[in-house]
Coordinates of C-alpha atoms in Angstrom, one line a residue:
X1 CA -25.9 19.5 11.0
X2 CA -26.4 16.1 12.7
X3 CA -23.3 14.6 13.8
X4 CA -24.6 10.9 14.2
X5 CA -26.1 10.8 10.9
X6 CA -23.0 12.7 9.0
X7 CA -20.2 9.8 10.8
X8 CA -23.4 7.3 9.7
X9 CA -23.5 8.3 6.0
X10 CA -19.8 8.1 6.1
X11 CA -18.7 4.9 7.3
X12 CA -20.8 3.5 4.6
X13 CA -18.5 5.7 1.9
X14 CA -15.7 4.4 4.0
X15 CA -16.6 0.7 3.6
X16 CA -17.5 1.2 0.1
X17 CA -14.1 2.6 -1.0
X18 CA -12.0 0.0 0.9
X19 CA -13.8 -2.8 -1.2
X20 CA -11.3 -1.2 -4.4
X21 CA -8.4 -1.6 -2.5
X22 CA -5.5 -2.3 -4.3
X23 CA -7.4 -1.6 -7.9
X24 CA -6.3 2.2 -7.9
X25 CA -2.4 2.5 -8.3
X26 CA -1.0 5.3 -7.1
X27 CA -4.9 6.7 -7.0
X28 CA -6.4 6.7 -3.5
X29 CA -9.6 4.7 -2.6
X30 CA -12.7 7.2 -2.4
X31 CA -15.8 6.6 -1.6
X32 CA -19.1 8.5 -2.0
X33 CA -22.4 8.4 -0.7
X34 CA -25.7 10.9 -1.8
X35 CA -28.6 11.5 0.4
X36 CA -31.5 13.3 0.2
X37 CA -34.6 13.5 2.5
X38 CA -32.9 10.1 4.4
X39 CA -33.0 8.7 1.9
X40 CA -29.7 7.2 0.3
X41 CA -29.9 8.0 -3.6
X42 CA -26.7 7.2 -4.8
X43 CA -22.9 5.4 -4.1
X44 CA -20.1 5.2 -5.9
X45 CA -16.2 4.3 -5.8
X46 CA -13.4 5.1 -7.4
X47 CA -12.2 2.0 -9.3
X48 CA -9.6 2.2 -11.4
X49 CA -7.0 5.0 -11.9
X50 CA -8.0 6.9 -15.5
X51 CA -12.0 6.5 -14.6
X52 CA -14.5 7.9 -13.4
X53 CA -14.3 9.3 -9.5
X54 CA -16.3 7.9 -6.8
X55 CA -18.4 11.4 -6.9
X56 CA -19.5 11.0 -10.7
X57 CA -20.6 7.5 -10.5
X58 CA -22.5 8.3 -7.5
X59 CA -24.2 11.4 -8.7
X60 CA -24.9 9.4 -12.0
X61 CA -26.8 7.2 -10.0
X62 CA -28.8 9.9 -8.2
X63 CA -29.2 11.6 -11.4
X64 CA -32.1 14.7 -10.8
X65 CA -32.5 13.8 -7.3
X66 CA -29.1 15.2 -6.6
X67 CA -30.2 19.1 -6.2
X68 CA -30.5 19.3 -2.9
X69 CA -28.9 16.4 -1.7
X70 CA -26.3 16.1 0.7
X71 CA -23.0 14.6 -0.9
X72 CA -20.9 12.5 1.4
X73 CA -17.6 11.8 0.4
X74 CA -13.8 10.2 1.9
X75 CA -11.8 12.5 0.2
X76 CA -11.5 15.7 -0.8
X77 CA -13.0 16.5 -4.5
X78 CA -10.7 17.2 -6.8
X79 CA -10.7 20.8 -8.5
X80 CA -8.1 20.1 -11.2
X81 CA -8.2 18.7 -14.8
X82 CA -6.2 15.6 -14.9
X83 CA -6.9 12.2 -16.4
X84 CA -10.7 13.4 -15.4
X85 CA -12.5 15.9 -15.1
X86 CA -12.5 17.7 -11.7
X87 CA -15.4 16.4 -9.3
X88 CA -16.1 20.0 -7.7
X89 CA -17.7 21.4 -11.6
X90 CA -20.4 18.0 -11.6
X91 CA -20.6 18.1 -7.9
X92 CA -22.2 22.0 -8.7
X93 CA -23.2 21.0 -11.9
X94 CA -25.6 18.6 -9.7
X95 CA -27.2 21.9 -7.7
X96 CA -25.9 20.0 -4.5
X97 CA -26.8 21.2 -1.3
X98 CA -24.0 20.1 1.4
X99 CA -20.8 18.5 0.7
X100 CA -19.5 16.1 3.8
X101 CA -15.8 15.5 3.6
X102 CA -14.3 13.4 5.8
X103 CA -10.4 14.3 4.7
X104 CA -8.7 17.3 2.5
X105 CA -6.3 16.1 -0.6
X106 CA -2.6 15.9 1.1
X107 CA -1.4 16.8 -2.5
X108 CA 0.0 20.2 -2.2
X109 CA -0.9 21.2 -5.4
X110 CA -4.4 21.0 -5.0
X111 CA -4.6 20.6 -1.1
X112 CA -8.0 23.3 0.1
X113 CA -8.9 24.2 -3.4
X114 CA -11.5 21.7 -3.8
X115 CA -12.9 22.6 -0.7
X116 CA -12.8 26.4 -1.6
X117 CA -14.2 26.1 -4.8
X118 CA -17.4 24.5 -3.5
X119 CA -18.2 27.2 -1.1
X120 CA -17.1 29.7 -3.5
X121 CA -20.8 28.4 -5.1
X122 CA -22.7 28.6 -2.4
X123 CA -22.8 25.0 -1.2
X124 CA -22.1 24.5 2.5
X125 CA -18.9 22.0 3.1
X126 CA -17.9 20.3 6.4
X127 CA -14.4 18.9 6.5
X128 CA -13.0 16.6 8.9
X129 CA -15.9 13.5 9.4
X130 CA -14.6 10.2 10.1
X131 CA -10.8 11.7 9.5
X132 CA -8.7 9.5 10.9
X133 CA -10.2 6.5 9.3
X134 CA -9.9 8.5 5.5
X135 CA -6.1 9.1 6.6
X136 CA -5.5 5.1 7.6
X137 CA -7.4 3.6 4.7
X138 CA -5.0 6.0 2.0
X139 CA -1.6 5.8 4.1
X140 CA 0.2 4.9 0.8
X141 CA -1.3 7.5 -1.1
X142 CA -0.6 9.9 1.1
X143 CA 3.0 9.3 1.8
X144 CA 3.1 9.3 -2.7
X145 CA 1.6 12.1 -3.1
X146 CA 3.7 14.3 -0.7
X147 CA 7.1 12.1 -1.1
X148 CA 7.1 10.4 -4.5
X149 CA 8.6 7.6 -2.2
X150 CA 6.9 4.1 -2.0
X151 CA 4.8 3.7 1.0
X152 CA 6.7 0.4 2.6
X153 CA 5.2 -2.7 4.4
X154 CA 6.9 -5.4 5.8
X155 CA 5.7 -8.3 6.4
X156 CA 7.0 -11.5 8.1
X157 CA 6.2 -14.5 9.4
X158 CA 7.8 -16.4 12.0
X159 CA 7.8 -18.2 15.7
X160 CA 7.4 -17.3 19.1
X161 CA 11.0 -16.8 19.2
X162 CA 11.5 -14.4 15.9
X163 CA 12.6 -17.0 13.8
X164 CA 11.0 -17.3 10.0
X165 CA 12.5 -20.8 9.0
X166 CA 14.1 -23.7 10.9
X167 CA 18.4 -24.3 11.3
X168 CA 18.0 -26.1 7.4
X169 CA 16.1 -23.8 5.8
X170 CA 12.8 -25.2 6.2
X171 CA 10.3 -22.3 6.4
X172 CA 6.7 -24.5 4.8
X173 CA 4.6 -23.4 6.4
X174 CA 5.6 -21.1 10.0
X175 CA 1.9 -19.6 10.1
X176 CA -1.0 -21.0 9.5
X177 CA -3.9 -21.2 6.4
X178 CA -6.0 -18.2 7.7
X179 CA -2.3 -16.0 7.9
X180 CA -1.5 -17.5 4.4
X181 CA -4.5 -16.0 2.9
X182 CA -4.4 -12.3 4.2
X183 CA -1.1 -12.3 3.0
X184 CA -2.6 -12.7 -0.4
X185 CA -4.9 -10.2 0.0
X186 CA -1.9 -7.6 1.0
X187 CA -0.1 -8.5 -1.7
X188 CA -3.1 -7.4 -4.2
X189 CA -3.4 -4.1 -2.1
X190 CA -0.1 -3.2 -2.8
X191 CA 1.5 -2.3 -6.2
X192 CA 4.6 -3.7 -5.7
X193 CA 6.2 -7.6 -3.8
X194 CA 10.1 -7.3 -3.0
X195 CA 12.4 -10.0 -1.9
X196 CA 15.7 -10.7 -1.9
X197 CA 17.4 -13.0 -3.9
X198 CA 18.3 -14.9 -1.0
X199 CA 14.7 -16.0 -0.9
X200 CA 14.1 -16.5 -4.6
X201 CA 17.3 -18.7 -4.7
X202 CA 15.5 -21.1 -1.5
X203 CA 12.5 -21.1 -2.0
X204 CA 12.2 -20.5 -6.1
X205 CA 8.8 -18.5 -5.6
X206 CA 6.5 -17.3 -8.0
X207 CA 5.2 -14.1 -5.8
X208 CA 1.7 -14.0 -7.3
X209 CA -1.8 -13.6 -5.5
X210 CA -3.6 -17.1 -4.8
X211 CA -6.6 -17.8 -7.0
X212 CA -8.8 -18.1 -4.1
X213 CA -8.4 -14.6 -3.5
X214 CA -9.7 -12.2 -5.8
X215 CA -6.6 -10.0 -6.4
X216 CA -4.1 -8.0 -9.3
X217 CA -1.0 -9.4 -8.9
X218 CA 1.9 -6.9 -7.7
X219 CA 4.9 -6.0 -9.6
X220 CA 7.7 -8.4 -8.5
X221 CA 10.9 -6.7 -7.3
X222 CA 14.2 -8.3 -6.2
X223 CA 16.8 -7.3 -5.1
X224 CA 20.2 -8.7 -6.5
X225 CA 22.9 -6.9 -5.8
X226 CA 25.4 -8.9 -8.4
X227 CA 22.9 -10.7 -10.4
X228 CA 22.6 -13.8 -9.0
X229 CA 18.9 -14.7 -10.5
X230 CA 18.9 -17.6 -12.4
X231 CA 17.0 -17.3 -16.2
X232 CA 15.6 -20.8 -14.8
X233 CA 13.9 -19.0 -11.6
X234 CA 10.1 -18.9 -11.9
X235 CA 9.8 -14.8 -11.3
X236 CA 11.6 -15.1 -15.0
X237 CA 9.8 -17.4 -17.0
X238 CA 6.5 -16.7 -16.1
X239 CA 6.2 -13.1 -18.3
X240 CA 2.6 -12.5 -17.2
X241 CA 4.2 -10.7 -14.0
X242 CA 6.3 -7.8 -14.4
X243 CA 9.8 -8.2 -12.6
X244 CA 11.9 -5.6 -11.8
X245 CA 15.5 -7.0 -10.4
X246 CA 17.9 -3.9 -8.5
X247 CA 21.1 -5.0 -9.0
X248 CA 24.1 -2.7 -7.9
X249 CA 27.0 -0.7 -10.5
X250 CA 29.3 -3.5 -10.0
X251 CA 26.6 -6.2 -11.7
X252 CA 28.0 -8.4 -14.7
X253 CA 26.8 -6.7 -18.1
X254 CA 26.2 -10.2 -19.6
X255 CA 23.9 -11.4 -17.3
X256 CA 22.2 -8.2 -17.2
X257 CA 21.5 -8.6 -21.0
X258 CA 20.3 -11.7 -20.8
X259 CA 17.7 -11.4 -17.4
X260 CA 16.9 -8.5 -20.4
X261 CA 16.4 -10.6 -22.9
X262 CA 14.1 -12.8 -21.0
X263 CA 11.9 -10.2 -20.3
X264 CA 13.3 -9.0 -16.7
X265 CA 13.9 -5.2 -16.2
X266 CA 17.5 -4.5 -14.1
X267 CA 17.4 -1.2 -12.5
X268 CA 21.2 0.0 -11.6
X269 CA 21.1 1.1 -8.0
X270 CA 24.0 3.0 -7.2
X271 CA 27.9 2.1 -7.5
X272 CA 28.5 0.4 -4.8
X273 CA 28.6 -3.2 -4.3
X274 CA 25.4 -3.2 -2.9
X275 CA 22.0 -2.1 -4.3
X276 CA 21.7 1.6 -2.3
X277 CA 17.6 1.1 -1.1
X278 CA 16.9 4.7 -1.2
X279 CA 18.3 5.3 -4.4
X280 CA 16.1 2.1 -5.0
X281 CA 13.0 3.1 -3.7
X282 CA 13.1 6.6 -5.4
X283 CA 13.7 5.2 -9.0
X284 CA 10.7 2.9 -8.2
X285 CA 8.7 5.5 -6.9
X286 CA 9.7 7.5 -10.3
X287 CA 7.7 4.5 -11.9
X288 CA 4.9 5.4 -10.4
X289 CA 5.2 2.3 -7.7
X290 CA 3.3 3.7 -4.8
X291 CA 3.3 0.9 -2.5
X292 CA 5.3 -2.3 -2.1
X293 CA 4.7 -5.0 0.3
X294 CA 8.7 -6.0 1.6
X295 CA 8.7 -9.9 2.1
X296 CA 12.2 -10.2 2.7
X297 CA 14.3 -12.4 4.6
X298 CA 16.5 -11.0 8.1
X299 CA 19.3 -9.5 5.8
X300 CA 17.1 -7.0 3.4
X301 CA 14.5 -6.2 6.4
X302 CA 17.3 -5.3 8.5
X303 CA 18.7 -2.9 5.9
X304 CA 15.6 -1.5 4.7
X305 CA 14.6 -0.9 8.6
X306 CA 18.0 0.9 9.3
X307 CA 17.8 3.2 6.0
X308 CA 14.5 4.4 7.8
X309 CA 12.5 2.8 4.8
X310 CA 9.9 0.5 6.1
X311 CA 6.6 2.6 6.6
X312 CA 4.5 -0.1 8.8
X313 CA 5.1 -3.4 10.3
X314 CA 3.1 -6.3 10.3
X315 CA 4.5 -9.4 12.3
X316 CA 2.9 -12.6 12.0
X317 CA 3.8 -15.0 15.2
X318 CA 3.0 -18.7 15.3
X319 CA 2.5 -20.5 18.5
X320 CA 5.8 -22.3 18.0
X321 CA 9.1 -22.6 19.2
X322 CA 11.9 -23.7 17.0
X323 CA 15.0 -23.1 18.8
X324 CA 18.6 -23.2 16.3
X325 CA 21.3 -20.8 16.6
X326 CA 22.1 -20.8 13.3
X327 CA 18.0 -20.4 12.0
X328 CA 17.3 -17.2 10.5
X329 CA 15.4 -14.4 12.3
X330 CA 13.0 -11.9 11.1
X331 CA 16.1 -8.8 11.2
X332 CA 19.7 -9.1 10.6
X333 CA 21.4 -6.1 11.4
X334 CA 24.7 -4.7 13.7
X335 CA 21.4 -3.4 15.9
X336 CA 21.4 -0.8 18.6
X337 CA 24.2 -0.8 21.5
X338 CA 21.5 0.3 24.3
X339 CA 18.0 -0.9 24.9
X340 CA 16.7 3.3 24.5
X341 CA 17.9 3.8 21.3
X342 CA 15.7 0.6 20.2
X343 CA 13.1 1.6 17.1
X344 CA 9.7 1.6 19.0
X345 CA 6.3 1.0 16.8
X346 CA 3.0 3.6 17.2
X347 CA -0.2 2.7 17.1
X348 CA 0.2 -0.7 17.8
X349 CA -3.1 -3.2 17.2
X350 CA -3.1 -6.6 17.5
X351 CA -5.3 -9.5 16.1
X352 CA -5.5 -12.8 15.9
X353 CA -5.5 -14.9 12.3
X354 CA -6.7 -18.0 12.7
X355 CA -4.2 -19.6 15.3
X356 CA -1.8 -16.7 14.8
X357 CA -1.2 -13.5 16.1
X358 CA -0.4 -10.1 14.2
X359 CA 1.0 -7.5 15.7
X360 CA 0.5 -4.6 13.5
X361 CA 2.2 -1.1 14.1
X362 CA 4.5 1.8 12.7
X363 CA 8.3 2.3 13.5
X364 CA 9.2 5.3 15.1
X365 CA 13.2 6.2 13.7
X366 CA 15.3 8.4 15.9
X367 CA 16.9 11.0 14.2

């Protein structure tokens, strides 16, 4: 086994899946890479959920070469029948030699079996190659798979001092175009967009992916706890979008027929006056909504952070400073009474867009 050309032969799988991000669902991003002799002889990706795995397109591509050829691939291959067939029966079918996987399948149904079936056959199977970076690149699948909860990413935008729009409202534009732009792109990696209504009702947005970056457009989700949307808003009539408003029990029936009417789904969220956000986020994970970016305002991020929800953090700063007592910050919750019981973020990395900084990480919650 040669370590340096195994991590090799993998980052290249790894770089080929993460070009499908966001095309999947609740699928992960796979990719596969065949070599034989040092020579590369096939790649493949998984790229939409319902087709064809990155293993089959890649082995397609190698076609007779494959016997005997080492199979490098970012997941675990699947050893169940489910909208395919499993990838272990044409990875043997194939007369492959090795089998390089860089991370086992979290689901517990099917977790090792893949694994075990190929070296049930005879074919010699190293696990853990590149693992970490497999792990990152499907964080939202993995939490899915194991919790049937949404994986959750917030992400803001706002100034030196943690504010995301001026004392009047004014929040065109706090970061800059480069900022702008990957926020497009992580709205097409997710499934799901949610705001609150107070930002629908400001800003009248139309929560889409820009056309300068190629993207699917997310579900739109608001949340509205009395039905406050207006049939006028644009996240209504534009129906090429799906929109999914959570309002709470105590929501007017009549208005709730006609967001229906217009095309808008309402999901009841609990009795109370306002939407409960875990009751929230398991009906929408019940959808089959794996991963929602949360582009909120202070209010619904602080709420979502103190239910525990939000998965990973991504803060956008500008270099600006807008001062205003009454301007709204990036979380608006009763907060912590002592410095240590603060929620800390792991694995923090920050980067600079453009003229802005992110500051990427994931909260730790206290229990």
């Amino acid at each position: 086994m040669d370590i340096l050309n195994d991590e090799y032969y993998m980052r290249l799988a790894l770089e080929i899946a993460a070009k499908a991000a966001g095309q999947t669902g609740i699928n992960p991003v796979v990719g596969c890479v065949v070599v034989k002799e040092g020579r590369i002889i096939g790649i493949g990706t998984h790229l939409k959920r319902g087709t064809g795995h990155a293993e089959v397109h890649a082995l397609q591509m190698a076609g007779d070469e494959a016997e005997g050829a080492t199979v490098y691939v970012t997941l675990e291959p699947c050893s169940h029948y489910g909208k395919t067939p499993p990838c272990c029966e044409r990875i043997i079918a194939a007369k492959a030699a090795r089998v390089v996987v860089a991370a086992g399948d979290p689901n517990p149904q099917v977790s090792g079996k893949g694994i075990s079936r190929l070296r049930e056959e005879g074919i010699d199977v190293a696990v853990g190659v590149l693992e970490q970076d497999s792990q990152q690149m499907n964080e939202k699948f993995n939490k899915y798979i194991t919790t049937k909860m949404p994986f959750v990413t917030l992400k803001t935008a706002s100034t030196l001092d943690g504010k995301i729009a001026s004392h009047t409202g004014d929040s065109r534009w706090v970061t800059g175009a480069v900022a702008r732009e990957q926020v497009h792109t992580l709205r097409h990696q997710h499934e799901a967009i949610m705001v609150g209504i107070g930002t629908v009702l400001a800003d009248d947005p139309l929560l889409n992916t820009r056309a300068s970056v190629p993207a699917i457009n997310p579900v739109r989700i608001i949340v509205d706890s009395t039905l406050r949307l207006p049939l006028s808003a644009r996240v209504v009539t534009d129906r090429s979008i799906r929109t999914i408003v959570l309002a709470s029990g105590h929501a007017a029936v009549d208005k709730r027929k006609s967001l229906e009417a217009a095309g808008v789904e309402v999901m009841e969220c609990g009795n109370e006056a306002k939407v409960d956000l875990e009751i929230a986020m398991q009906k929408l994970g019940e959808l089959e909504i794996g991963s929602i970016l949360l582009e909120g305002g202070g209010l619904l991020n602080g709420a979502m952070l103190e239910a525990g929800l939000i998965d990973k953090i991504m803060l956008y700063f500008a270099a600006k400073i807008i001062g205003g007592e009454q301007a709204p910050g990036t979380f608006s919750f009763n907060g912590f009474e002592k410095m240590a019981d603060a929620i800390e973020l792991e694995q923090v990395k920050v980067e600079m867009a453009g003229e802005d900084i992110c500051v990427t990480g994931y909260p730790v919650y206290k229990k």
